[in-house]
């Protein structure tokens, strides 16, 4: 082997390795796992959980000791001047006579240190409870985002498999029709059949070819939708390693149909309960504003004044201390009814959410019944289409034999061929509907649809 051949081979291997690395093979489970990591909606919900945790600490810090320190220096370039009545120093002075007097020192330095502590505040206590409940709501919102993404990824994964299954059916059908068409062309050339016989098959052949061309454009679009919902780059190449039929047969449907509905497992209902709790805490907070707040503080300050700035560093500067300990009570006794009106508004918000709670319960109860009926109907349709497909296959196989032996026209074989083709498409379509219906039901039931 020449050096040039070795280089070409090496380059080909590198290209093959790059292609393999760029290709991602996904099962349904791995697609969901990847979406839980890469989907931007889930990532934003995770950020919201972290933000809520920070907000809890922010609220908590309000009730913890607050420490403040101030260090100041002033250089009085011109000391403030005050006018004093001259009579204070000279009794003989007139009433309109004043003496200009300057007070203070040119250099003033001070240090203040203060510690405060909130001893009691009903509004703070309720606010802390509300912030923790808000954190719980953000965590449930994350679960809902994950549930929504799992549902979308699953349905998109099924849709791609459905398109690929239809492509397989069409390609197999195309092979059969192409063979019939080639055979008829030979018979027509030999003068054994009329031209219309071959033309009828040709029409069917063109129809299937057009359908395949349409699917060739639709499959990449369906894959891009799946990639978008997973959260990976649209330029990345993916291959689905499972077939629709294998995935369908590995899925248990009976459990979803027989599972008792526990409304507390539904994430939408859980979130509404948390929102209702937040609304009740908001009402409680408004009521707490009628209570006083109590706080304590300690203040320590040091100040020094001099006309000679160097005294601050020579050790000759005297400093004057001040220490204060205090307790403060704040109570807003009258505000023209604004607190009372806010309390009424908060109560009405609670009443509204309680009505929403009732409506959601009814909606979910009805939704479960409807979803179960849709799953059962879809499954019953699948059983029928499976049997119909088998019957259509038997008819088509026997028709091929008759056609080859000259006992069936091209029109008849075209009809039973299309009948078999449609039965296969209906078969896979019924599988897709069952899988979609199960996913929707499991979401309402609060089951893990992964």
XYZ file of C-alpha atoms in Angstrom:
450
model
C 0.000 0.000 0.000
C 1.393 3.401 -0.999
C 1.888 6.330 1.332
C -0.865 8.229 -0.453
C -3.279 5.326 0.055
C -2.424 5.169 3.734
C -3.158 8.892 4.108
C -6.498 8.501 2.335
C -7.382 5.521 4.548
C -6.373 7.425 7.689
C -8.462 10.431 6.655
C -11.414 8.155 5.991
C -11.095 6.576 9.435
C -10.968 10.010 11.061
C -14.084 11.053 9.168
C -15.846 7.853 10.193
C -14.908 8.379 13.837
C -16.147 11.976 13.696
C -19.412 10.826 12.153
C -19.880 8.195 14.841
C -19.211 10.716 17.577
C -21.681 13.206 16.054
C -24.377 10.551 15.795
C -26.467 10.082 18.937
C -28.487 6.899 19.349
C -31.526 7.282 21.595
C -33.947 4.951 23.259
C -37.117 6.493 24.665
C -35.683 6.262 28.176
C -32.367 7.851 27.218
C -34.181 10.605 25.299
C -36.199 11.449 28.420
C -33.100 11.354 30.635
C -31.323 13.684 28.239
C -34.298 16.050 28.149
C -34.370 16.248 31.953
C -30.802 17.563 31.774
C -30.805 19.669 28.605
C -34.323 21.075 28.224
C -34.203 24.846 28.791
C -37.658 24.982 30.347
C -36.552 22.522 33.020
C -33.296 24.401 33.542
C -35.240 27.642 34.101
C -37.495 25.858 36.583
C -34.374 24.628 38.402
C -33.113 28.203 38.541
C -36.454 29.245 40.021
C -36.012 26.674 42.803
C -32.576 28.104 43.627
C -33.965 31.654 43.516
C -36.767 30.639 45.891
C -34.212 29.212 48.327
C -32.292 32.487 48.210
C -35.506 34.398 48.850
C -36.210 32.276 51.924
C -32.811 33.225 53.309
C -33.404 36.861 52.364
C -36.642 36.862 54.362
C -35.066 34.963 57.251
C -32.233 37.490 57.470
C -34.722 40.271 58.252
C -35.353 38.744 61.684
C -31.686 38.086 62.456
C -29.339 40.570 64.164
C -28.477 43.572 61.997
C -25.037 45.128 62.489
C -24.096 48.516 61.117
C -20.822 50.447 61.382
C -20.078 53.998 60.207
C -16.713 55.736 60.124
C -16.651 59.455 59.361
C -14.238 62.344 59.075
C -14.957 66.045 58.476
C -12.523 68.878 57.813
C -14.163 72.175 58.687
C -12.281 74.450 56.303
C -14.370 77.301 57.657
C -15.995 76.773 61.033
C -19.685 77.604 61.131
C -20.323 81.053 62.569
C -23.203 81.958 64.890
C -24.320 85.422 65.992
C -24.895 85.886 69.721
C -26.367 88.991 71.379
C -23.514 91.257 72.530
C -25.387 91.904 75.785
C -24.344 88.367 76.884
C -20.764 89.580 77.125
C -21.204 93.379 77.510
C -24.243 94.627 79.437
C -23.747 98.049 77.956
C -24.223 96.793 74.408
C -27.314 97.708 72.465
C -30.134 95.232 71.707
C -29.175 95.120 68.030
C -25.532 94.439 68.661
C -24.260 90.911 67.991
C -20.951 89.152 68.328
C -19.830 86.582 65.713
C -18.777 83.365 67.435
C -17.372 80.142 65.933
C -17.997 76.823 67.666
C -16.243 73.516 67.175
C -12.900 72.217 65.981
C -11.560 72.038 62.444
C -11.082 68.234 62.402
C -13.914 65.927 63.477
C -13.678 62.106 63.446
C -16.381 59.676 64.531
C -17.057 55.945 64.674
C -20.559 54.524 65.180
C -21.438 50.866 65.779
C -25.045 49.707 66.078
C -26.683 46.319 66.598
C -30.439 45.870 66.205
C -32.666 42.841 66.666
C -36.288 42.344 65.734
C -37.977 40.830 68.800
C -41.506 40.395 67.492
C -43.303 41.069 64.236
C -46.361 39.124 63.153
C -45.850 40.262 59.580
C -42.286 38.906 59.596
C -43.338 35.518 61.012
C -46.035 35.076 58.363
C -43.718 36.360 55.628
C -41.169 33.715 56.555
C -43.833 31.007 56.326
C -44.965 32.365 52.947
C -41.426 32.373 51.536
C -40.977 28.714 52.486
C -44.313 27.862 50.888
C -43.262 29.761 47.764
C -40.128 27.628 47.668
C -42.343 24.537 47.805
C -44.382 25.939 44.902
C -41.226 26.419 42.816
C -40.223 22.813 43.475
C -43.642 21.616 42.319
C -43.381 23.860 39.267
C -40.126 22.048 38.463
C -41.904 18.696 38.733
C -44.656 19.973 36.427
C -42.082 21.170 33.904
C -40.414 17.757 33.989
C -43.787 16.028 33.570
C -44.707 18.241 30.616
C -41.349 17.674 28.944
C -41.525 13.906 29.459
C -44.962 13.886 27.836
C -43.826 15.986 24.862
C -40.619 14.008 24.336
C -42.505 10.711 24.527
C -45.118 11.816 22.013
C -42.483 13.205 19.646
C -40.440 10.017 19.956
C -43.556 7.969 19.094
C -44.296 10.271 16.140
C -40.828 9.760 14.649
C -41.178 6.001 15.065
C -44.592 6.174 13.394
C -43.134 8.041 10.425
C -40.290 5.542 10.157
C -42.734 2.627 10.344
C -44.811 4.164 7.543
C -41.638 4.625 5.521
C -40.833 0.941 5.949
C -44.355 -0.012 4.854
C -44.150 2.233 1.804
C -40.723 0.972 0.810
C -41.881 -2.651 1.037
C -45.016 -1.767 -0.916
C -42.905 0.026 -3.495
C -40.785 -3.104 -3.972
C -43.885 -5.230 -4.589
C -45.464 -2.747 -6.988
C -42.155 -2.186 -8.789
C -41.885 -5.935 -9.355
C -45.475 -6.086 -10.633
C -44.820 -3.163 -12.906
C -41.615 -4.694 -14.300
C -43.385 -8.012 -14.910
C -46.302 -6.272 -16.659
C -43.916 -4.290 -18.825
C -42.395 -7.555 -20.039
C -45.831 -9.039 -20.680
C -46.934 -5.872 -22.473
C -43.787 -5.954 -24.635
C -44.642 -9.555 -25.502
C -48.189 -8.517 -26.412
C -49.736 -10.627 -23.640
C -51.471 -7.797 -21.789
C -52.987 -4.471 -22.733
C -51.185 -1.189 -22.157
C -53.828 -0.057 -19.638
C -52.863 -2.956 -17.366
C -49.301 -1.659 -17.061
C -50.479 1.964 -16.799
C -52.768 1.129 -13.889
C -49.839 -0.311 -11.945
C -47.701 2.671 -12.955
C -50.223 5.069 -11.399
C -50.040 3.120 -8.158
C -46.237 3.137 -8.378
C -46.117 6.927 -8.762
C -48.500 7.385 -5.835
C -46.263 5.385 -3.511
C -43.136 7.165 -4.771
C -44.713 10.538 -4.029
C -45.755 9.370 -0.570
C -42.188 8.222 0.136
C -40.831 11.600 -0.995
C -43.241 13.331 1.376
C -42.154 11.134 4.284
C -38.503 11.749 3.491
C -39.177 15.427 4.130
C -41.409 14.856 7.161
C -39.083 12.557 9.122
C -36.282 15.166 9.503
C -38.888 17.702 10.644
C -40.255 15.244 13.218
C -36.704 14.568 14.422
C -36.012 18.286 14.742
C -39.128 18.688 16.871
C -37.875 15.875 19.089
C -34.402 17.438 19.326
C -35.909 20.816 20.194
C -38.011 19.307 22.980
C -35.039 17.364 24.317
C -32.943 20.519 24.282
C -30.099 19.430 22.003
C -28.782 21.325 18.992
C -30.805 20.879 15.815
C -27.611 20.200 13.844
C -26.909 17.086 15.914
C -27.745 13.798 14.230
C -29.932 11.334 16.136
C -31.012 7.752 15.540
C -33.896 6.116 17.382
C -32.923 2.598 18.360
C -36.426 1.301 19.131
C -39.270 0.401 16.820
C -42.854 1.502 17.386
C -44.090 -2.081 17.483
C -41.459 -3.254 19.998
C -42.056 -0.251 22.215
C -45.793 -0.778 22.035
C -45.606 -4.436 23.010
C -43.331 -3.657 25.975
C -45.806 -1.134 27.394
C -48.367 -2.243 29.988
C -51.753 -0.605 29.499
C -53.883 -2.497 31.990
C -52.397 -0.717 34.998
C -53.316 2.727 33.686
C -56.889 1.598 33.052
C -57.350 0.000 36.477
C -55.397 2.387 38.746
C -57.576 4.303 41.202
C -57.391 8.060 40.762
C -55.733 9.802 43.716
C -56.167 13.508 43.050
C -53.355 14.365 45.468
C -50.868 12.739 43.065
C -51.814 15.108 40.258
C -49.183 17.831 39.972
C -51.653 20.526 38.842
C -53.774 19.870 41.914
C -50.704 19.894 44.144
C -49.667 23.264 42.760
C -53.136 24.700 43.292
C -53.099 23.525 46.913
C -49.773 25.268 47.427
C -51.094 28.433 45.787
C -54.121 28.255 48.085
C -51.808 27.955 51.080
C -49.865 31.009 49.906
C -53.134 32.926 49.538
C -54.170 31.983 53.075
C -50.783 33.109 54.379
C -51.264 36.393 52.542
C -54.558 36.820 54.402
C -52.804 35.961 57.638
C -50.103 38.514 56.896
C -52.675 41.256 56.343
C -54.263 40.407 59.684
C -50.852 40.461 61.365
C -50.383 44.124 60.400
C -52.862 44.998 63.173
C -50.286 43.776 65.706
C -47.361 45.871 66.994
C -43.718 45.144 66.235
C -41.026 45.125 68.891
C -37.299 45.642 68.375
C -34.177 46.285 70.451
C -30.906 47.997 69.666
C -27.500 48.823 71.060
C -25.464 51.787 69.813
C -21.824 52.569 70.525
C -20.144 55.719 69.202
C -16.747 57.373 69.544
C -15.961 60.950 68.489
C -12.949 63.192 68.598
C -12.446 66.854 67.624
C -9.208 68.805 67.251
C -7.704 71.728 65.420
C -4.501 69.767 64.810
C -4.894 66.788 62.467
C -1.634 65.231 63.750
C -3.242 64.733 67.177
C -5.131 61.732 65.744
C -1.821 59.929 65.313
C 0.234 61.274 68.253
C -1.918 59.733 70.956
C -2.791 63.108 72.445
C -6.287 63.260 71.005
C -9.074 62.711 73.561
C -12.070 60.645 72.422
C -15.596 60.779 73.803
C -17.722 57.639 74.124
C -21.458 57.157 73.914
C -23.328 53.849 74.587
C -27.071 53.509 74.203
C -29.368 50.513 74.745
C -32.986 50.801 73.712
C -36.226 49.005 72.949
C -38.779 50.231 70.445
C -42.462 49.413 70.013
C -44.157 50.373 66.761
C -47.939 50.118 66.455
C -49.957 51.653 63.660
C -53.225 52.277 65.477
C -55.277 54.034 62.808
C -54.948 54.172 59.026
C -58.449 55.125 57.902
C -59.460 51.502 57.216
C -56.844 50.657 54.587
C -55.659 47.581 56.523
C -59.197 46.340 56.891
C -59.822 46.721 53.142
C -56.587 44.866 52.315
C -57.668 42.057 54.637
C -60.995 41.815 52.833
C -59.231 41.658 49.476
C -56.975 38.864 50.714
C -60.027 36.948 51.955
C -61.679 37.278 48.552
C -58.534 35.892 46.888
C -58.765 32.867 49.176
C -62.440 32.430 48.275
C -61.608 32.607 44.563
C -58.920 29.929 44.864
C -61.271 27.696 46.834
C -63.729 27.934 43.937
C -60.903 27.162 41.528
C -59.993 24.182 43.703
C -63.528 22.807 43.388
C -63.575 23.341 39.614
C -60.185 21.674 39.180
C -61.327 18.645 41.177
C -64.345 18.260 38.887
C -62.213 18.838 35.804
C -59.680 16.202 36.818
C -62.349 13.660 37.724
C -63.931 14.161 34.319
C -60.512 14.201 32.647
C -59.643 10.797 34.084
C -62.901 9.278 32.850
C -62.389 10.786 29.411
C -58.719 9.763 29.197
C -59.538 6.200 30.232
C -62.301 6.022 27.641
C -59.936 7.342 24.963
C -57.278 4.807 25.914
C -59.793 1.953 25.902
C -61.221 3.076 22.550
C -57.756 3.438 21.081
C -56.758 0.000 22.314
C -59.966 -1.561 20.934
C -59.257 0.105 17.598
C -55.732 -1.312 17.665
C -57.085 -4.853 18.155
C -59.381 -4.390 15.157
C -56.706 -2.880 12.927
C -54.294 -5.674 13.837
C -56.842 -8.249 12.718
C -57.738 -6.216 9.629
C -54.073 -5.972 8.652
C -53.654 -9.718 8.908
C -56.762 -10.281 6.779
C -55.570 -7.723 4.215
C -52.171 -9.475 4.071
C -53.799 -12.851 3.441
C -55.969 -11.345 0.699
C -52.967 -9.639 -0.860
C -50.803 -12.790 -0.764
C -53.553 -14.821 -2.460
C -54.171 -12.016 -4.949
C -50.511 -11.992 -5.970
C -50.725 -15.683 -6.778
C -53.874 -15.152 -8.837
C -52.335 -12.167 -10.631
C -49.200 -14.090 -11.539
C -51.388 -16.898 -12.910
C -53.479 -14.446 -14.934
C -56.581 -14.890 -12.791
C -56.718 -11.287 -11.530
C -56.549 -7.967 -13.344
C -54.090 -5.191 -12.581
C -56.982 -3.047 -11.307
C -57.952 -5.687 -8.777
C -54.392 -6.319 -7.607
C -53.903 -2.547 -7.269
C -56.988 -2.282 -5.076
C -56.010 -5.094 -2.736
C -52.433 -3.793 -2.654
C -53.639 -0.375 -1.540
C -55.980 -2.065 0.908
C -53.042 -3.895 2.458
C -50.945 -0.722 2.460
C -53.703 1.263 4.190
C -54.262 -1.489 6.742
C -50.589 -1.383 7.667
C -50.698 2.405 8.057
C -53.846 2.129 10.175
C -52.130 -0.527 12.288
C -49.202 1.717 13.163
C -51.453 4.747 13.526
C -53.587 2.869 16.050
C -50.444 2.006 18.037
C -49.500 5.680 18.101
C -52.943 6.686 19.359
C -52.795 4.106 22.139
C -49.372 5.297 23.276
C -50.464 8.945 23.201
C -53.641 8.133 25.112
C -51.705 6.214 27.763
C -49.232 9.061 28.170
C -52.072 11.576 28.628
C -53.845 9.334 31.166
C -50.678 8.671 33.157
C -50.053 12.408 33.351
C -53.475 13.029 34.906
C -53.083 10.060 37.262
C -49.711 11.374 38.389
C -47.967 8.177 37.293
C -44.355 8.199 36.195
C -44.798 8.295 32.419
C -41.121 7.707 31.781
